[in-house]
Amino acid sequence: MMAEFQRPRGTRDFTPEAMSTRRFIEAKLRKCAERFGFGEVMTPTFENTELFVERSGETILDDMYAFQDKGGRDIALRPELTAPIMRFYVNELASRPKPLKVFYFGNVFRYERPQSGRYREFFQFGAELIGAPSIESDVEIIALALSCLKDVSLENIEVRIGHLGILECILEESQLPKNLYGICLRYIDKQDIKTLKLLLSENGIDPEKQDTLLSIISMKGGRDVISTVQTMVEGGDDAFVYLANLLTKLTKYGFEGCTVDFGVARGLDYYTGMVFEIDSPSLGAEKQICGGGSYNLAELFGGEEVNSTGFAFGFDRVMLALEKDSVEIPTKGIRAYIIPIGQSTRPTSFEILRTLRENGISADIDLMGRKISKALAYANSIKTDKVILVGEKELVNDSVTIRDMDSGDQQTVNINDIAEHLKT
RNA sequence: GCCGGGGUAGUGUAGCCUGGUAACAUAUGGGACUGUGGAUCCUCUGUCCCGGGUUCAAAUCCCGGCCCCGGCCCCA
C-alpha cells in the first residue's frame, strides 16, 4: 500500500503516547498560571493580516501564512499570540478591573524552513499581565515563567534579563542617530558584533565609545555586573536600580540564579523596559524556549496606552528539552482490562465493565474474543494497572480474579466489591 | 532563500560503492497450546519517496521534485 498523501512540510502528527505526554505538560503549565491568578483566553486561529503587519512591519509577510479568503479579505494564520491578545484587549477587555492577567495555549504558524525545534505549525504557551505598570508586574511575569519550568521539572535552563532603558542610554551617549536605534538593537540581539561595529564606524561614532558599547552588550552575570556597567555609562540610573530591585524581588519568589545580560534586546520596537529570555542549553541551534518583556501595543491597536508585560514559551521546544534532559513523564494507561474466559462469561463481563465505568474507573474489555495469553499480552501493551479475569469457576461464587500487572499477584474478589477494590 | 546528510514492509535495519528475481529482526492480523503461556511455536499480509534519464537490466548510476534530519538566514 502506497501512502497517497503526505503531511504538509513542517507539520506533525501526534501519536496517542505523544499526546499523553504533551497534555500532561500542558496541564502543569495551565495549573501553574491559574495558581498565579491568570485566566485562560482563546482567540481565533486566523486574523486579519493587518494586525500582524501593524505590529511587526511589512517584512513579516514573508514569514507568514497569509492569503485572501473568498471574500477578498487579507487573512493570516496567527504567527504569535501577543498581538491577537492585545487586539482582544482593546476590543473587549479594556474596561475590566486592572490588572488583567490572562494566559493562552495555542497553535501558531510561521512560513520558515523547518529544523530542529522549528516547525511551520507549533505551539505557544504564554501569559500577559496588563495594566499594572509596577516592577512587581515584571517580577510576577518572570516568576510565572520560572515556576512553570519548575513545575515541569526542567532544571537545566539559563535565564537572561536585560533592560532596554540601559541600551537606549548607551546609544544616546554614543550619539548614534535615533533612527538607527532599531537596526542597532537588532544587531545587538543577534550578537552580530561585526556588522554592529561597521554600523557604528560608518556613522562616525567615537572608537572609544564603540568599545564601551561592544563590551557592555557582551556582559552578563550577577548583581556585580550591574554596578560594573553602571560605572561605564552616564545616566540610566533608574534602569540600573530597576534591574537590581528586580533581582532582589525575584529572590522573594525563590528564584536566585538569573543572570543579567545587557545584550538581550529582542529586536522589536514596542518593548519598553525589562526584557528576558530563557534558553535550554541541551537544545541545538534553536535553544531559546521562552522570551518576554514589558511592552506597549494597545496604543498601536487604537486603545489607550497601557503598560503590559508578558512572555511566551515555545511549547514544542520545552517538550524537546524535557526529552533531551531525560525528564520522566508518567505514561498513563487504563485502570482495568477485563478478559472474559470463554463465551459464557461475556455477559457478566460487560456488566462489570459498565459498573466500573459508572464508578469513574477507566476500564476496557477484550473485543477480539482472544484467549487469555494473547489478551494478557494486549493488556500489557495498553499499560493497564489490573486485569480482571472473568471465568466460570469463580463466577460460581460470584467472584473474579484480579491480576496486578506489575507484580503478577492475583486475588479473588467478589463481583460487588470490584469497583471498591480498584479505587484504592 | 542557502549549505550538508538522508528517504528500503507499521517500526528498526542490511543490500547501494562494484546495476542482475529485495532480505533480516520486530510489530500487527490469523492459528496451535482447551484457565494465567504478558510465554513458545506455526502462519497470512505488507517494502525500495515521486517523476524523468542511462541500460538488455536500476533499490543501486545521473537529473529534477517532494519530504525528513542538522546547520545558515530569520526568529514577532
XYZ file of N, CA and C (backbone and C1' of nucleotides) in Angstrom, chain A residues 1-2 6 9-10 55 60 63 79 110 112-113 115-116 118 186 189-190 266 268 270 284-286 341 368 370 372-374 376-377 380 389 391-394 403-405 408 410, chain B residues 1-5 7 9-10 27-43 46-51 65-76:
430
model
N 0.849 -1.205 0.000
C 0.000 0.000 0.000
C 0.881 1.251 0.000
N 0.640 2.098 -0.945
C 1.439 3.306 -1.063
C 0.698 4.470 -0.424
N 0.974 13.050 1.926
C 1.951 13.356 2.963
C 1.505 14.582 3.726
N 4.730 20.201 4.719
C 6.052 20.404 5.281
C 6.001 21.152 6.613
N 6.807 20.678 7.550
C 6.922 21.377 8.826
C 5.758 21.164 9.784
N 1.874 45.350 13.722
C 2.749 45.089 14.846
C 4.212 45.009 14.434
N 7.342 40.921 7.766
C 6.938 39.633 8.312
C 5.979 38.901 7.375
N 7.190 35.715 6.200
C 7.279 34.608 7.143
C 5.925 34.138 7.642
N 0.905 34.176 13.625
C 2.291 33.763 13.815
C 2.711 33.860 15.278
N 4.230 29.709 11.124
C 5.224 30.580 10.502
C 5.794 29.872 9.286
N 8.563 29.154 7.642
C 10.011 29.165 7.762
C 10.544 27.794 7.430
N 11.823 27.722 7.227
C 12.450 26.446 6.938
C 12.540 25.615 8.214
N 13.627 23.051 11.033
C 14.847 22.412 11.520
C 14.570 21.964 12.943
N 15.621 21.529 13.624
C 15.392 21.026 14.977
C 14.710 22.088 15.838
N 12.043 23.601 15.233
C 11.335 24.637 14.473
C 10.400 23.992 13.464
N 18.688 45.379 16.799
C 18.571 44.098 16.101
C 19.923 43.375 16.079
N 20.812 42.172 19.517
C 20.066 40.961 19.871
C 20.708 39.735 19.231
N 21.154 39.925 18.014
C 21.763 38.801 17.295
C 23.203 38.572 17.712
N 15.833 41.727 22.061
C 14.565 41.322 21.487
C 14.103 42.265 20.388
N 12.581 44.309 18.838
C 11.302 44.904 18.469
C 11.089 46.254 19.127
N 8.377 47.781 20.144
C 7.359 48.068 21.156
C 7.715 47.564 22.547
N 19.834 22.426 20.384
C 20.832 22.842 19.409
C 20.722 24.310 19.082
N 20.691 24.589 17.800
C 20.673 25.967 17.342
C 19.453 26.724 17.857
N 18.335 26.020 17.950
C 17.109 26.665 18.401
C 16.910 26.358 19.875
N -13.214 -15.279 30.136
C -12.677 -16.582 29.745
C -13.838 -17.418 29.207
N -11.854 -8.679 21.002
C -11.379 -9.539 19.919
C -11.709 -11.003 20.164
N -10.194 -12.910 22.299
C -8.909 -13.593 22.386
C -8.843 -14.543 23.573
N -6.730 -16.179 26.763
C -6.075 -15.477 27.868
C -4.675 -14.964 27.540
N -3.872 -15.817 26.987
C -2.482 -15.456 26.746
C -2.344 -14.194 25.905
N -3.047 -14.199 24.775
C -2.934 -13.043 23.886
C -3.631 -11.824 24.473
N -3.771 -11.099 27.583
C -2.841 -10.543 28.570
C -1.757 -9.723 27.881
N -1.282 -10.222 26.760
C -0.253 -9.502 26.020
C -0.792 -8.143 25.583
N -1.094 -5.825 28.494
C 0.237 -5.308 28.810
C 0.601 -4.145 27.898
N -9.907 -11.167 35.331
C -10.175 -12.421 34.643
C -11.538 -12.929 35.091
N -13.971 -15.826 34.877
C -14.082 -17.228 34.489
C -15.236 -17.928 35.180
N -15.648 -19.011 34.570
C -16.798 -19.749 35.117
C -16.561 -20.230 36.537
N -15.371 -20.728 36.788
C -15.067 -21.279 38.118
C -15.345 -20.275 39.220
N -14.848 -19.025 39.010
C -15.043 -18.012 40.043
C -16.483 -17.517 40.076
N -5.767 -9.510 38.594
C -4.315 -9.681 38.482
C -3.638 -8.329 38.419
N -2.668 -8.132 39.259
C -1.879 -6.903 39.216
C -0.814 -7.062 38.142
N -0.796 -6.142 37.196
C 0.089 -6.324 36.047
C 1.546 -6.000 36.339
N 2.146 -9.239 39.135
C 1.658 -10.553 38.733
C 0.830 -11.223 39.818
N -2.236 -12.218 42.126
C -3.666 -12.350 41.825
C -4.454 -12.550 43.104
P 12.026 28.876 -1.632
O 13.452 29.544 -1.399
C 13.969 30.434 -2.391
C 15.242 31.031 -1.883
C 16.348 30.033 -1.569
O 17.045 29.637 -2.735
C 16.162 31.587 0.197
P 17.688 28.138 -2.805
O 18.979 28.308 -1.903
C 20.000 29.220 -2.275
C 21.148 29.154 -1.290
C 21.666 27.753 -1.005
O 22.572 27.298 -1.987
C 21.344 28.893 1.032
P 22.689 25.711 -2.275
O 23.537 25.226 -1.022
C 24.890 25.596 -0.883
C 25.475 25.012 0.372
C 25.343 23.498 0.519
O 26.315 22.787 -0.230
C 24.740 24.539 2.553
P 25.989 21.291 -0.747
O 26.036 20.440 0.595
C 27.285 20.059 1.157
C 27.072 19.373 2.480
C 26.324 18.047 2.434
O 27.157 16.974 2.033
C 25.457 19.366 4.183
P 26.528 15.700 1.262
O 25.783 14.955 2.450
C 26.511 14.463 3.574
C 25.580 13.808 4.547
C 24.596 12.820 3.939
O 25.190 11.557 3.707
C 23.438 14.266 5.409
P 18.957 6.723 2.675
O 17.422 7.063 2.880
C 16.815 6.827 4.147
C 15.332 7.138 4.049
C 14.585 6.263 3.051
O 13.290 5.938 3.555
C 14.380 8.550 2.445
P 10.068 1.044 4.087
O 9.593 -0.429 4.496
C 8.643 -0.588 5.521
C 7.455 -1.344 5.000
C 6.492 -1.759 6.113
O 5.156 -1.658 5.654
C 7.318 -3.667 4.978
P 4.502 -0.210 5.565
O 4.164 0.000 7.110
C 3.480 1.177 7.527
C 3.541 1.289 9.028
C 4.950 1.443 9.574
O 5.351 2.793 9.592
C 3.838 -0.294 10.728
P 7.508 -9.020 18.490
O 6.559 -7.896 17.889
C 6.355 -6.680 18.596
C 5.554 -5.721 17.753
C 4.183 -6.237 17.313
O 3.211 -6.061 18.319
C 5.311 -5.329 15.461
P 2.060 -7.143 18.495
O 1.133 -6.836 17.244
C 0.515 -5.567 17.100
C -0.164 -5.469 15.762
C -1.126 -6.597 15.436
O -2.383 -6.444 16.068
C 0.237 -6.164 13.564
P -3.102 -7.703 16.645
O -3.629 -8.425 15.318
C -4.648 -7.811 14.546
C -4.958 -8.664 13.338
C -5.213 -10.133 13.627
O -6.528 -10.381 14.099
C -3.741 -9.954 11.811
P -6.765 -11.585 15.124
O -6.499 -12.841 14.194
C -7.402 -13.173 13.152
C -6.952 -14.437 12.457
C -6.752 -15.652 13.357
O -7.960 -16.313 13.674
C -4.897 -15.424 11.929
P -8.085 -17.017 15.104
O -7.065 -18.229 14.972
C -7.353 -19.319 14.096
C -6.200 -20.275 14.029
C -5.840 -21.002 15.318
O -6.719 -22.065 15.616
C -3.869 -20.273 14.244
P -6.924 -22.535 17.111
O -5.548 -23.282 17.388
C -5.227 -24.480 16.697
C -3.904 -25.013 17.179
C -3.801 -25.230 18.681
O -4.372 -26.464 19.056
C -1.880 -24.098 17.915
P -5.259 -26.561 20.353
O -4.176 -26.399 21.491
C -3.250 -27.443 21.740
C -2.169 -26.969 22.666
C -2.657 -26.444 24.008
O -2.936 -27.493 24.906
C -1.087 -24.951 23.095
P -3.859 -27.240 26.198
O -4.977 -26.286 25.573
C -5.295 -25.062 26.221
C -6.770 -24.921 26.220
C -7.435 -25.347 27.525
O -8.308 -24.308 27.883
C -8.553 -26.265 25.644
P -9.109 -23.804 28.930
O -8.126 -23.158 30.019
C -6.980 -22.454 29.647
C -6.582 -21.662 30.885
C -6.081 -22.573 31.983
O -4.954 -22.010 32.630
C -7.951 -21.294 32.742
P -3.545 -22.349 32.381
O -2.824 -20.934 32.488
C -2.783 -20.022 31.413
C -1.995 -18.821 31.846
C -1.094 -19.104 33.060
O 0.220 -18.655 32.854
C -2.695 -17.375 33.563
P 1.323 -19.497 33.290
O 2.387 -18.701 32.500
C 3.186 -19.036 31.513
C 2.903 -18.274 30.252
C 1.493 -17.671 30.155
O 1.566 -16.398 29.557
C 1.831 -19.289 28.463
P 1.612 -15.209 30.439
O 2.106 -14.157 29.362
C 1.282 -13.764 28.284
C 1.790 -12.414 27.839
C 3.308 -12.378 27.882
O 3.824 -11.605 26.823
C 2.403 -10.878 29.496
P 4.173 -12.427 25.454
O 4.861 -13.782 25.962
C 6.126 -13.743 26.618
C 6.572 -15.158 26.908
C 6.873 -15.999 25.680
O 8.186 -15.774 25.217
C 5.466 -17.215 27.131
P 8.455 -15.674 23.633
O 8.302 -17.192 23.192
C 9.180 -18.197 23.687
C 8.688 -19.546 23.271
C 8.419 -19.700 21.784
O 9.602 -19.978 21.052
C 6.594 -20.564 22.998
P 9.748 -19.444 19.553
O 8.799 -20.439 18.753
C 9.119 -21.815 18.675
C 7.980 -22.585 18.073
C 7.483 -22.071 16.729
O 8.290 -22.514 15.652
C 5.633 -22.483 18.126
P 8.407 -21.597 14.350
O 7.002 -21.851 13.643
C 6.653 -23.154 13.201
C 5.246 -23.160 12.668
C 4.940 -22.122 11.593
O 5.396 -22.519 10.316
C 3.204 -22.120 13.180
P 5.892 -21.411 9.293
O 4.533 -20.659 8.974
C 3.487 -21.320 8.277
C 2.284 -20.434 8.195
C 2.504 -19.085 7.536
O 2.475 -19.172 6.126
C 1.267 -18.788 9.524
P 0.688 -8.758 0.138
O 1.469 -7.548 0.797
C 0.779 -6.342 1.103
C 1.552 -5.546 2.112
C 2.982 -5.201 1.691
O 2.992 -4.063 0.844
C 2.963 -5.998 3.914
P 3.853 -4.100 -0.477
O 5.185 -3.422 0.033
C 5.161 -2.088 0.538
C 6.550 -1.628 0.831
C 7.483 -1.519 -0.374
O 7.283 -0.287 -1.054
C 8.591 -2.594 1.414
P 7.304 -0.257 -2.618
O 8.855 -0.240 -2.943
C 9.493 1.005 -3.228
C 10.630 1.201 -2.258
C 11.637 2.248 -2.704
O 12.120 2.916 -1.559
C 12.718 0.175 -2.457
P 12.546 4.439 -1.736
O 11.202 5.231 -2.040
C 10.097 5.140 -1.140
C 9.190 6.310 -1.371
C 8.983 6.672 -2.837
O 7.958 5.906 -3.432
C 9.538 8.613 -1.607
P 8.071 5.556 -4.978
O 7.687 6.940 -5.652
C 6.402 7.519 -5.475
C 6.329 8.834 -6.222
C 6.774 8.774 -7.680
O 5.748 8.309 -8.536
C 7.795 10.618 -6.620
P 6.175 7.486 -9.815
O 6.844 8.587 -10.756
C 6.035 9.605 -11.345
C 6.888 10.617 -12.064
C 7.843 10.068 -13.117
O 7.203 9.747 -14.340
C 8.969 11.674 -11.806
P 14.916 20.740 -7.993
O 13.534 20.061 -7.618
C 12.314 20.580 -8.141
C 11.175 19.662 -7.817
C 10.869 19.500 -6.342
O 10.081 20.559 -5.844
C 10.905 17.378 -7.374
P 10.267 21.004 -4.298
O 9.568 19.816 -3.501
C 8.172 19.578 -3.643
C 7.788 18.317 -2.922
C 8.207 18.252 -1.461
O 7.291 18.927 -0.616
C 8.797 16.237 -2.527
P 7.850 19.749 0.647
O 8.248 18.592 1.666
C 7.248 17.798 2.261
C 7.855 16.570 2.883
C 8.890 16.815 3.977
O 8.298 17.120 5.219
C 9.700 15.176 2.489
P 9.155 17.947 6.292
O 10.186 16.857 6.850
C 9.730 15.739 7.588
C 10.890 14.853 7.932
C 12.017 15.525 8.692
O 11.758 15.624 10.075
C 12.923 14.249 6.929
P 12.420 16.819 10.902
O 13.953 16.407 10.966
C 14.358 15.255 11.690
C 15.857 15.090 11.583
C 16.672 16.325 11.917
O 16.830 16.519 13.302
C 17.491 15.361 9.923
P 16.928 18.008 13.860
O 18.359 18.490 13.372
C 19.532 17.973 13.975
C 20.761 18.468 13.270
C 20.933 19.975 13.191
O 21.387 20.538 14.402
C 21.465 19.007 11.109
P 20.934 22.001 14.789
O 21.642 22.899 13.673
C 22.974 23.339 13.855
C 23.530 23.928 12.582
C 23.098 25.332 12.192
O 23.681 26.336 12.993
C 23.217 23.969 10.264
P 22.991 27.767 13.088
O 23.136 28.356 11.621
C 24.379 28.852 11.174
C 24.248 29.444 9.793
C 23.366 30.671 9.674
O 24.023 31.845 10.096
C 22.903 29.193 7.885
P 23.198 32.968 10.836
O 22.093 33.360 9.756
C 22.433 34.190 8.645
C 21.224 34.420 7.768
C 20.016 35.038 8.452
O 20.111 36.442 8.542
C 19.316 33.181 7.176
P 19.886 37.154 9.930
O 18.335 36.918 10.195
C 17.350 37.549 9.371
C 16.024 36.854 9.517
C 15.413 36.859 10.912
O 14.724 38.063 11.198
C 15.308 34.675 10.033
P 14.883 38.709 12.627
O 14.169 37.627 13.557
C 12.748 37.612 13.710
C 12.285 36.351 14.376
C 12.574 36.225 15.860
O 11.653 36.927 16.673
C 13.175 34.219 14.785
P 12.190 37.549 18.059
O 11.461 38.935 18.224
C 10.728 39.560 17.174
C 9.238 39.444 17.439
C 8.808 38.129 18.084
O 8.960 38.157 19.488
C 7.459 38.537 16.215
